[in-house]
XYZ file of C-alpha atoms in Angstrom:
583
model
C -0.015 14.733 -20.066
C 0.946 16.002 -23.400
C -0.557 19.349 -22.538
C 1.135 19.926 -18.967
C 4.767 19.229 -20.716
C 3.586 21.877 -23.530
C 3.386 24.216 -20.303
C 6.020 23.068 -18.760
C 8.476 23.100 -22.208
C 6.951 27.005 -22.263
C 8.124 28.231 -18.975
C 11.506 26.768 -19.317
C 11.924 28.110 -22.804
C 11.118 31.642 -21.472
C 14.743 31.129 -18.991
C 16.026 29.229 -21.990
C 15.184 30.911 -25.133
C 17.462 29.411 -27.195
C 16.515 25.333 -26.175
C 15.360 23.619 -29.207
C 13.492 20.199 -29.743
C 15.892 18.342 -27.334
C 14.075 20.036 -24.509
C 10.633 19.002 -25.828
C 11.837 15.501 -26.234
C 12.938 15.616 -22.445
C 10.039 17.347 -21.120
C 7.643 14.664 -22.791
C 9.199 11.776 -21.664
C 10.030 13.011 -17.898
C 5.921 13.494 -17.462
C 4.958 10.503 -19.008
C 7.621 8.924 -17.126
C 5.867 10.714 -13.902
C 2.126 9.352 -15.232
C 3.416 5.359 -15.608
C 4.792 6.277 -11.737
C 8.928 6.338 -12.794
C 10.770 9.282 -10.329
C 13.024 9.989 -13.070
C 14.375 9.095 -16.494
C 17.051 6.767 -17.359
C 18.376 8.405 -20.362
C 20.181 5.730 -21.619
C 16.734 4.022 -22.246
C 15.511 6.457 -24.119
C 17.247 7.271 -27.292
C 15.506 10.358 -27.925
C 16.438 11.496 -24.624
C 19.757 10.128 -24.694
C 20.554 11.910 -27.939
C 19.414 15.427 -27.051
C 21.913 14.934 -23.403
C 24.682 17.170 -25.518
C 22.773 19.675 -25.958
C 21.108 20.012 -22.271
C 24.064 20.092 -20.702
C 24.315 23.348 -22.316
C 21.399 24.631 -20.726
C 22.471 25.952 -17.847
C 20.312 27.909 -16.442
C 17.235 24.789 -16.844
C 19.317 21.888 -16.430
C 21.727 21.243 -13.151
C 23.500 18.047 -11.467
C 22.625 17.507 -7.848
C 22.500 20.071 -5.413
C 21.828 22.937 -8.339
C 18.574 24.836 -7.779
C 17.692 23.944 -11.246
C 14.159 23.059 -13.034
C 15.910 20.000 -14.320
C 18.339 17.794 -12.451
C 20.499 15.762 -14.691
C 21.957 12.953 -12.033
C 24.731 10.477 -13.645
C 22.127 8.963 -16.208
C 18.796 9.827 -14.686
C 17.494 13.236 -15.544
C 14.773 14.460 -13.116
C 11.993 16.947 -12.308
C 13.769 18.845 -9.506
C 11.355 18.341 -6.866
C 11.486 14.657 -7.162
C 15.364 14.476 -7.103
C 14.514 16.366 -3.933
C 12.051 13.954 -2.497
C 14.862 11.242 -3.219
C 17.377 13.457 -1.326
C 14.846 13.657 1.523
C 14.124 10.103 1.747
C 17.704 8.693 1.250
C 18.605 11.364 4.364
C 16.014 10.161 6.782
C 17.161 6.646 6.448
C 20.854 7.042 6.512
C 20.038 9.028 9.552
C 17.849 5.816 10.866
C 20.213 3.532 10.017
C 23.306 5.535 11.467
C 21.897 6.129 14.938
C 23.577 4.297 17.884
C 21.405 1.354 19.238
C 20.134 1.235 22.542
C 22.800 -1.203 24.474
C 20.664 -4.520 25.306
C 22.321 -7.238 27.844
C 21.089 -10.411 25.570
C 20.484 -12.728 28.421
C 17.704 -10.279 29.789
C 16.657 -9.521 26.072
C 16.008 -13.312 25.708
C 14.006 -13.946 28.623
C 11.511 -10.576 27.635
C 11.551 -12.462 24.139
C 9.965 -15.760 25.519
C 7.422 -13.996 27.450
C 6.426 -12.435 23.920
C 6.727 -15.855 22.042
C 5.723 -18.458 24.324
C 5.637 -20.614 20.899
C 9.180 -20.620 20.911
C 12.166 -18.535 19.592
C 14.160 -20.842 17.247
C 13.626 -20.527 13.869
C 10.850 -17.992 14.806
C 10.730 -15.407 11.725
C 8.491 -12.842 13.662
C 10.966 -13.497 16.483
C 13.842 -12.393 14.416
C 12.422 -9.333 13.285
C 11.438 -8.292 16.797
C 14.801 -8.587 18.036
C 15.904 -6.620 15.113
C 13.544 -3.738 15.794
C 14.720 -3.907 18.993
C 18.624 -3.042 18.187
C 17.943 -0.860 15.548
C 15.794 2.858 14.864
C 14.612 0.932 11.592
C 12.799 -2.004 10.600
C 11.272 -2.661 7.159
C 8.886 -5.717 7.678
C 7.460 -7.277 4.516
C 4.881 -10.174 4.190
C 1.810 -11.910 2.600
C -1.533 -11.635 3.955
C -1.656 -13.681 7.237
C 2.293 -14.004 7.644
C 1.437 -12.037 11.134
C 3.023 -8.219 10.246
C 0.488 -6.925 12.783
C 1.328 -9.591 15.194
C 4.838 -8.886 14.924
C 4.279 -4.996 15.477
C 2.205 -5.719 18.261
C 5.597 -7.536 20.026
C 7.911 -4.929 18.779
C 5.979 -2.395 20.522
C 6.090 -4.468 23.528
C 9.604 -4.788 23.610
C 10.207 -1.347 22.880
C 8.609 0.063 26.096
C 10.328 -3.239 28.554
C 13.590 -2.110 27.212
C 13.270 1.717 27.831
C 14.613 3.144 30.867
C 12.019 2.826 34.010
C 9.486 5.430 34.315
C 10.821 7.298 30.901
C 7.679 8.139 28.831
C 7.697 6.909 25.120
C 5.111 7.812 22.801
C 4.060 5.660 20.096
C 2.105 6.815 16.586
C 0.291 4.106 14.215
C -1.088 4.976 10.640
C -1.512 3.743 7.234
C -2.425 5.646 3.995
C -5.930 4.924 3.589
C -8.758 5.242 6.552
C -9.872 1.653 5.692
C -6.251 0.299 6.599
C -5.703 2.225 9.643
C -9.005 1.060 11.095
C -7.507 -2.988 10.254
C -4.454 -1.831 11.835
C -5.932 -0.409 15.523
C -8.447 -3.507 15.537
C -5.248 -5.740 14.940
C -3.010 -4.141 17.560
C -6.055 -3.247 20.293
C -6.946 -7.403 19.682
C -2.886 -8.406 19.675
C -1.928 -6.313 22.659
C -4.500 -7.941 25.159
C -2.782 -11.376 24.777
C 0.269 -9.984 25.773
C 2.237 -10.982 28.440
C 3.716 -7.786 29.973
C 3.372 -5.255 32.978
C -0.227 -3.432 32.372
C 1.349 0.172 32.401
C 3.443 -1.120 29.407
C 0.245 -2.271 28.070
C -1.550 1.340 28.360
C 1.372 2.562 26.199
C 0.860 0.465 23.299
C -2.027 3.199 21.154
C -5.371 1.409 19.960
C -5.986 4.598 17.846
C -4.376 4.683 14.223
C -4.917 7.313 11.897
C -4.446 7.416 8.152
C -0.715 9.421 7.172
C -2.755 12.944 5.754
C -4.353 13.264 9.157
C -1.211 12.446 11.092
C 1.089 14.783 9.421
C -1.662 17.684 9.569
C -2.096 17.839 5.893
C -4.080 21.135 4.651
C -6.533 21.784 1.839
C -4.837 24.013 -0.691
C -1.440 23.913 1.512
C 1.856 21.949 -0.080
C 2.963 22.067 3.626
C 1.892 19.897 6.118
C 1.677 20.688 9.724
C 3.837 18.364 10.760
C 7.660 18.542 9.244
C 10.886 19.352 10.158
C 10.312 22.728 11.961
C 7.342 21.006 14.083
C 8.256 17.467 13.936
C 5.741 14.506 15.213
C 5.464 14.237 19.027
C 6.448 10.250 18.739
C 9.033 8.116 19.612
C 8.225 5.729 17.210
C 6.216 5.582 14.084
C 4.422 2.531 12.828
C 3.293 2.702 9.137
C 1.148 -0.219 7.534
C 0.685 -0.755 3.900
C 3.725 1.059 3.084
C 4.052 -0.359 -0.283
C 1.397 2.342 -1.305
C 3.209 5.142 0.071
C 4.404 7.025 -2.794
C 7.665 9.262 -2.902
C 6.447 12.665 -2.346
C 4.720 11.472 0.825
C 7.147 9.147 2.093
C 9.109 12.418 2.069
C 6.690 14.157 3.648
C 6.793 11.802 6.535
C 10.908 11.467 6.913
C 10.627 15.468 7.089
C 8.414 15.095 10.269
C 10.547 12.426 11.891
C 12.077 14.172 15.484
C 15.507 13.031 16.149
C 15.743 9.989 17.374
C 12.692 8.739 16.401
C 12.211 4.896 15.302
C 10.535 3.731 12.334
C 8.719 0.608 11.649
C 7.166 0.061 8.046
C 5.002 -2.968 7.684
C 4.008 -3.785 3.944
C 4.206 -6.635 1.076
C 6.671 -5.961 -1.390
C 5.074 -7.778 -4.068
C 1.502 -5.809 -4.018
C 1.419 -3.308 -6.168
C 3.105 -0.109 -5.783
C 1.917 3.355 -5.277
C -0.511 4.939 -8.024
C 1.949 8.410 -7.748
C 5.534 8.372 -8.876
C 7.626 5.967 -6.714
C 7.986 2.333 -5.344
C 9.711 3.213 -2.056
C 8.870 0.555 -0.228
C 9.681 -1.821 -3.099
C 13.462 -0.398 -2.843
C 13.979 -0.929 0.511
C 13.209 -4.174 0.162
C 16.254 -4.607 -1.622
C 18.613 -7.701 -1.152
C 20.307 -6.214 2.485
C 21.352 -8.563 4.292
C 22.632 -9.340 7.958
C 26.070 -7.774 9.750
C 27.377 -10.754 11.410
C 27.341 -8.766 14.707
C 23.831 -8.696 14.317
C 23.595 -12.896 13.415
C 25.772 -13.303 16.179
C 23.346 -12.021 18.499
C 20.858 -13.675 16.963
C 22.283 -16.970 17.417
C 22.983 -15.982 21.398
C 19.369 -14.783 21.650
C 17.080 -16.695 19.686
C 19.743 -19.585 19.335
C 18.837 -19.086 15.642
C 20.760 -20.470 13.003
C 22.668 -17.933 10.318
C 19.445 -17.294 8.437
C 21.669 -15.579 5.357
C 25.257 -14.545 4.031
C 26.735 -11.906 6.325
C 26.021 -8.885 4.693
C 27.726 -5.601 5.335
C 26.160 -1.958 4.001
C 22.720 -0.349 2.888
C 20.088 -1.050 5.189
C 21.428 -3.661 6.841
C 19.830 -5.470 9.792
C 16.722 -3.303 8.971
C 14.851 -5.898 6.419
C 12.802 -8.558 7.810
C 10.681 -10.865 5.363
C 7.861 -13.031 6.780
C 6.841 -16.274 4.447
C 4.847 -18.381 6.672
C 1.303 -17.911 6.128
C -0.969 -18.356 9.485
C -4.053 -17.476 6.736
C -3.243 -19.841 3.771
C -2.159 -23.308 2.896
C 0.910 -23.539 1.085
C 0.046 -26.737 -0.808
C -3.401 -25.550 -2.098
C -5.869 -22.888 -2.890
C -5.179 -19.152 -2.963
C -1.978 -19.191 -1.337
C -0.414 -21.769 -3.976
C -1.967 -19.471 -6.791
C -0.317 -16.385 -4.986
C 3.366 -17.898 -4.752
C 2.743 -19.059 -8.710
C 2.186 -15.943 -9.914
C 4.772 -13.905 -7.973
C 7.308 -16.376 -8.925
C 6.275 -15.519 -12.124
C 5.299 -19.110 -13.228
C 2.630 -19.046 -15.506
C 2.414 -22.666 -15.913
C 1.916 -23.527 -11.981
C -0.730 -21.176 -11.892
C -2.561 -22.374 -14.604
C -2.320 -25.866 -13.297
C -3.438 -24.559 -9.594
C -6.755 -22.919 -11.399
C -7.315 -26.373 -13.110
C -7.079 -28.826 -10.215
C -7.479 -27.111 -7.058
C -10.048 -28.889 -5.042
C -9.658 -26.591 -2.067
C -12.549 -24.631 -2.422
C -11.073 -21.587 -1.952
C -10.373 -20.618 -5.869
C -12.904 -20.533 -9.010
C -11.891 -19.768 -12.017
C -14.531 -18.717 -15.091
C -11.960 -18.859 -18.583
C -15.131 -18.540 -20.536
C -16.128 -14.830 -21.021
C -17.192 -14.841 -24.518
C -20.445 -16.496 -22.927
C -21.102 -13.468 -20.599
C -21.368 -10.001 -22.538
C -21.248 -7.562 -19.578
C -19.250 -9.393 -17.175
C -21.296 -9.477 -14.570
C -21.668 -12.353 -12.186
C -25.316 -11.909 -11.220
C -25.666 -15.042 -8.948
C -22.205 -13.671 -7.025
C -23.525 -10.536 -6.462
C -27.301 -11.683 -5.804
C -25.863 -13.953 -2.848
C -24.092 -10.625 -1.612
C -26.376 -8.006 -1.854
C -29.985 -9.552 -1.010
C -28.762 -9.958 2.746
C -27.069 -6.948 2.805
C -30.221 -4.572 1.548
C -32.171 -6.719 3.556
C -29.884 -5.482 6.897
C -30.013 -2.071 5.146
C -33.735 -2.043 5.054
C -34.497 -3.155 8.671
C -31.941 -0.472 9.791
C -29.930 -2.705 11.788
C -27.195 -0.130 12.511
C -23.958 1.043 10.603
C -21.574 -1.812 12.175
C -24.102 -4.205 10.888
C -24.176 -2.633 7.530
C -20.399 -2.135 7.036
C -19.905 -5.886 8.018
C -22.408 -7.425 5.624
C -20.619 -5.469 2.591
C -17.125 -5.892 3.516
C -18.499 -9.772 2.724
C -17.424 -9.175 -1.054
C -16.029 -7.232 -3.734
C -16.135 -7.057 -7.522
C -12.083 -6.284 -8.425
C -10.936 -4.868 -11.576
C -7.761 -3.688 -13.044
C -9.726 -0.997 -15.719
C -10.822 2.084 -14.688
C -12.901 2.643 -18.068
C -14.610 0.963 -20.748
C -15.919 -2.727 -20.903
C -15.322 -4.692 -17.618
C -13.998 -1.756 -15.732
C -15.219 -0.225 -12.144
C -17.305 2.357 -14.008
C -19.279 -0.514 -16.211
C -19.616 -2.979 -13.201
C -20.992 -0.683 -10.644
C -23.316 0.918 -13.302
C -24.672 -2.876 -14.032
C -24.881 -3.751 -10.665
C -27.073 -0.595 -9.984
C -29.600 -1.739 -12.956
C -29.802 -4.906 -11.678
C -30.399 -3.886 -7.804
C -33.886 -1.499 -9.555
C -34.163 -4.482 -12.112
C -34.470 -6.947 -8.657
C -36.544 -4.223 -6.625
C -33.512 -4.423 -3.722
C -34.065 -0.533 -4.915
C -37.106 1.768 -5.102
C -37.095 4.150 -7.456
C -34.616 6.484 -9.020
C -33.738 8.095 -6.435
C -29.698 8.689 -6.372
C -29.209 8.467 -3.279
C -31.241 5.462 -1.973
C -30.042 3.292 1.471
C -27.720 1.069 1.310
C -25.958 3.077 -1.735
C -22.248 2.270 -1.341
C -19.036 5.629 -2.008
C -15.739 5.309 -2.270
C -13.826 8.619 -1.934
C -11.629 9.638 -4.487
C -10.139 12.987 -3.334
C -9.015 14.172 -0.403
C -10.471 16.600 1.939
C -8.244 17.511 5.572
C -10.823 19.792 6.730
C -13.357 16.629 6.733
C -10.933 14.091 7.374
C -12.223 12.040 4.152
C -9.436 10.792 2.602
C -9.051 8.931 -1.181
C -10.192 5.617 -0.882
C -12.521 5.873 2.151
C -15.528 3.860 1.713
C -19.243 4.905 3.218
C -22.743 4.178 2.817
C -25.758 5.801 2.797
C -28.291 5.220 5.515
C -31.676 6.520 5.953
C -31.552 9.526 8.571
C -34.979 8.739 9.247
C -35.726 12.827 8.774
C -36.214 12.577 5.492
C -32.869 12.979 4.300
C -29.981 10.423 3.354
C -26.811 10.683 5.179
C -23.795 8.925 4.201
C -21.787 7.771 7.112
C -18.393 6.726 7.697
C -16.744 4.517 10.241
C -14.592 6.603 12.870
C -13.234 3.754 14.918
C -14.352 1.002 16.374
C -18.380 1.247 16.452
C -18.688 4.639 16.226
C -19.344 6.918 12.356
C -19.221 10.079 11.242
C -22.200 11.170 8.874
C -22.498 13.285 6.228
C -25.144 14.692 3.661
C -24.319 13.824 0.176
C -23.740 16.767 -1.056
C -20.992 17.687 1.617
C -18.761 14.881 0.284
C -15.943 15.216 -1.506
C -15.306 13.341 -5.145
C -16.482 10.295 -5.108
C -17.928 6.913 -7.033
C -19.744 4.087 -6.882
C -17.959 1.099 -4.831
C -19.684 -2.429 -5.507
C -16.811 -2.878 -7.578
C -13.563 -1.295 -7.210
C -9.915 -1.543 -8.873
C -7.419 -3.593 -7.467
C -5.397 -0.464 -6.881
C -8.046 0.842 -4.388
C -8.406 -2.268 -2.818
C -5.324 -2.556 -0.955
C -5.165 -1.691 2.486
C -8.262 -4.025 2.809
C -9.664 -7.917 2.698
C -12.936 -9.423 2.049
C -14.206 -12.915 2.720
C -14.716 -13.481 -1.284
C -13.492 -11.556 -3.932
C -14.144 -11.868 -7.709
C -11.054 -10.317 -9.676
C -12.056 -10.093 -13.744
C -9.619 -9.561 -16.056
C -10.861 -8.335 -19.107
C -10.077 -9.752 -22.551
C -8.360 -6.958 -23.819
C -5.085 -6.686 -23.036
C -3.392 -3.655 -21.044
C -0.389 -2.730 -19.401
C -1.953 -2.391 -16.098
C -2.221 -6.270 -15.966
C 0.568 -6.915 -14.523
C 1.916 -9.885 -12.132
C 1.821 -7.340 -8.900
C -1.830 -6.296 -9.644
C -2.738 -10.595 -9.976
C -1.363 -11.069 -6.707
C -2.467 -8.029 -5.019
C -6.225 -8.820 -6.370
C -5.626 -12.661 -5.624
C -4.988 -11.335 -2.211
C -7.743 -9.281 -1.263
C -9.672 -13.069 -0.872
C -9.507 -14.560 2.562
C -12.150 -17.101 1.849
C -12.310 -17.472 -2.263
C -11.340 -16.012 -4.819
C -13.114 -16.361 -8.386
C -11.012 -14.994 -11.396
C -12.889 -14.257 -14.384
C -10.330 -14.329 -16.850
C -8.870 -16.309 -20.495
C -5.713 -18.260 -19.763
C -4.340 -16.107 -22.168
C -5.119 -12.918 -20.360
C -3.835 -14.346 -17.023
C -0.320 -15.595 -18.706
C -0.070 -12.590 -20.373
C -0.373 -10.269 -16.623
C 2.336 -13.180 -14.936
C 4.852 -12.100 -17.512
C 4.586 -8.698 -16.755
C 6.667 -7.428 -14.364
C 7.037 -3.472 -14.839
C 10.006 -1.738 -12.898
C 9.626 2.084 -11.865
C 12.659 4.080 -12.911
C 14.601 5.614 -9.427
C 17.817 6.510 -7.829
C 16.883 5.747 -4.131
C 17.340 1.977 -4.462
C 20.957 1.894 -5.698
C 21.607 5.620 -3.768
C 20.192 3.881 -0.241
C 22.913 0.916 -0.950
C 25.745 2.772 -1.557
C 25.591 6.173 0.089
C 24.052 4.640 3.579
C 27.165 1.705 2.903
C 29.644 4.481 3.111
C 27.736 5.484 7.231
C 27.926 1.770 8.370
């Protein structure tokens, strides 16, 4: 990083000869800023920074204030890269835009009765209820939960509702994707199994997609190209947009995909605000999870529709009546196990969750605080339990869905990238032990059963970062690697077509979002690092849906519970106050 704002310090100097140091001092700590993920740079946290603001200002033809077609944007007391103000700009447009629109007129009597045929549970006090009705009166809904609250579920309703309500006969179109292949593939199985419980008219039914794609492929993203094909000029072809795992949507995307919005277009982002957020420059959907609020038109309603109690303060301003949190968990036990862990660490109480590791007689949560007696880290009767079955449906070629299901089982999680106890160490052990065991022949690379994860992506093969394949024997001769393309069906591909890529019996907690396995082990290694944080706990926590072993000191685990980073950014307070002033 220090090298690229060397560059970048040179090419301004050369419209600036006569910046001095205070430029260097900005440069630096904007692209460090960029490489931690802050937008911007709050200069009054920075004292360098903040001392070198006189002379800047002078710099005219570098430095602007909004609107400027400047290298450097200096907004109020965030300076900025110019092409991330811009994202902001984008962004903070789209939604006011969203949020300003005039929603469809809805008699609440009939609105009610289409409600209970989608909730035959019941409406009062119904959480997924309330955020259906608000989807329904509104072009935007921001929908944020924990694993099993019932997002998809939800969606699944809201898209129901969406064609009942829309004028007879009038064709609406309806797009679903996610950033990684891995989560779109969750989210079409979700809606495709949600949608046939439904209880609507079957041409409504047809309407409701059971394809999702990931957001690169949907917006007609390019090798080489900065442009997608999809943006303002040649917007989407869809009435409304459902994104999953928004909270690892990063800036410059999510701008990409408000550019390609059509007018009039709704938007429904499903996510969990306390995963982690995305590894570029941004927590967007972290921001619009602000603290929002209800119009009391909009609890009025409420209260005639769902006869639901004022859930909240009447709230005026921002994105109001667009947030929608889900806390019941259909998945977890609130009392026990991995969902009493999860709410300990997110409310940051390092205590609780040391206590729920100690006593929890659940089942679902193990908890090793002993490393010093394991030198590589590596949980060999774990990953024996895991990977004899699966090589042993590898070996009798039992067929890709068999193979994908068997490893999907369990997953080694870890926060480092490099060095002892990170995804590079632990897949390189579990590889020695696989030839150690004989589960391998050989030393042959690329050997059946051998599990990829992509790590760069490629539009003109549709392999995107974070798609996982395996190999399988061609039975020519030659290994192919394939790829699941929906439902039962897989794309294959010959090793040496593939784009970056790694090893994936273990994989960082960052790359495992946007997907679940039955048992997870989540190590935490004893040397401390920034990236062990309380989001990254709870986002590995999470991945479990069965158990979850951490491998961890109680000092280490305290340690990532206290820290709670922030990402420096404008769009949070800009998306309260400037979309306040178009209520």
């Amino acid at each position: 990083m220090e090298h690229f704002a060397r560059f970048l310090s040179a090419l301004l100097r050369k419209q600036e000869p006569s910046a001095g140091p205070a430029l260097d001092d900005a440069v630096l700590a904007l692209t460090s800023g960029l490489e931690e993920g802050h937008v911007c740079l709050d200069i009054e946290s920075d004292e360098k920074v903040r001392n070198a603001i006189p002379a800047l200002r002078k710099m005219q033809t570098i430095v602007g204030g909004p609107g400027d077609y400047k290298p450097l944007i200096l907004d109020g007391n965030r300076l900025y890269l110019a092409r991330y103000w811009h994202y902001e700009q984008i962004v903070e447009s789209a939604f006011r835009k969203l949020t300003s629109s005039a929603s469809p007129h809805v008699d609440p009597r009939s609105l009610r009765d289409t409600l209970k045929r989608l909730f035959p549970e019941g409406l009062d006090g119904n959480e997924q209820a309330f955020a259906t009705l608000g989807a329904a009166v509104r072009n935007l809904a921001i929908i944020s939960g924990g694993p099993g609250t019932g997002k998809t579920t939800t969606v699944s309703r809201i898209l129901a509702l969406k064609l009942m309500l829309r004028p007879p006969g009038s064709p609406y179109v309806i797009k679903l994707a996610a950033p990684t292949g891995k989560a779109a593939d969750r989210l079409r199985d979700a809606i495709s199994h949600a949608k046939a419980a439904l209880d609507i008219p079957e041409a409504d039914r047809q309407l409701i997609p059971e394809d999702a794609s990931t957001v690169h492929r949907l917006l007609g993203m390019r090798q080489g190209s900065g442009r997608p094909a999809r943006n303002a000029d040649d917007p989407l072809h869809a009435d409304l947009l459902v994104l999953d795992e928004a909270s690892m949507i990063d800036l410059s995307l999510m701008a990409r995909i408000a550019d390609a919005l059509r007018p009039g277009a709704g938007l429904v982002l499903l996510g969990d605000r306390d995963q982690l957020d995305a590894v570029q420059p941004g927590s967007v959907f972290g921001e619009l999870c602000g603290d929002h609020g209800y119009s009391a038109s909009f609890l009025s309603l409420a209260g005639e529709v769902l006869s639901t109690r004022r859930p909240q303060t009447e709230h005026e301003g921002g994105l109001c009546d667009s947030l929608f949190i889900l806390n019941k968990s259909y998945r977890f036990k609130e009392d026990q196990g991995i969902g009493r862990l999860a709410r300990a660490v997110n409310a940051g109480d390092e205590d609780e969750a040391i206590r729920v590791l100690r006593t929890d007689t659940s089942g679902e949560l193990r908890w090793n605080e002993h490393l010093e007696r394991t030198s590589d880290y590596f949980p060999e009767k774990a990953v024996a339990a895991w990977l004899r079955p699966f090589f042993e449906i590898v070996r009798t070629r039992a067929g890709e869905t068999k193979c994908f299901d068997a490893f999907a089982q369990f997953r080694l999680l870890t926060p480092l990238r490099e060095g002892r106890g990170s995804v590079q160490a632990l897949n390189d052990r579990v590889e020695q032990w696989l030839r150690q065991e004989r589960l391998v022949a050989g030393e042959a690379k690329w050997y059946p059963g051998r599990p990829v994860m992509i790590a760069e992506n490629n539009y003109t093969l549709n392999l995107f970062n974070g798609d996982v394949g395996i190999t399988m024997d061609s039975g020519e001769g030659s290994p192919m690697v394939a790829f699941p393309d929906g439902g039962d069906t897989f794309r294959n591909f010959p090793p040496a077509r593939l784009p970056g890529h790694a090893l994936a019996y273990a994989t960082t907690v960052h790359k495992s979002q946007g997907s679940e396995f039955d048992e997870v082990i989540l190590l935490i290694p004893e040397v401390d690092s920034p990236v062990i944080t309380r989001n990254l706990l709870y986002t590995g926590i999470t991945r479990a849906k069965k158990r979850c072993t951490i491998w961890g000191t109680e000092a280490m685990i305290r340690a990532g519970i206290r820290r709670k980073p922030r990402r420096m950014s404008g769009l949070g307070e800009r998306l309260t106050k400037e979309l306040g002033k178009e209520m």
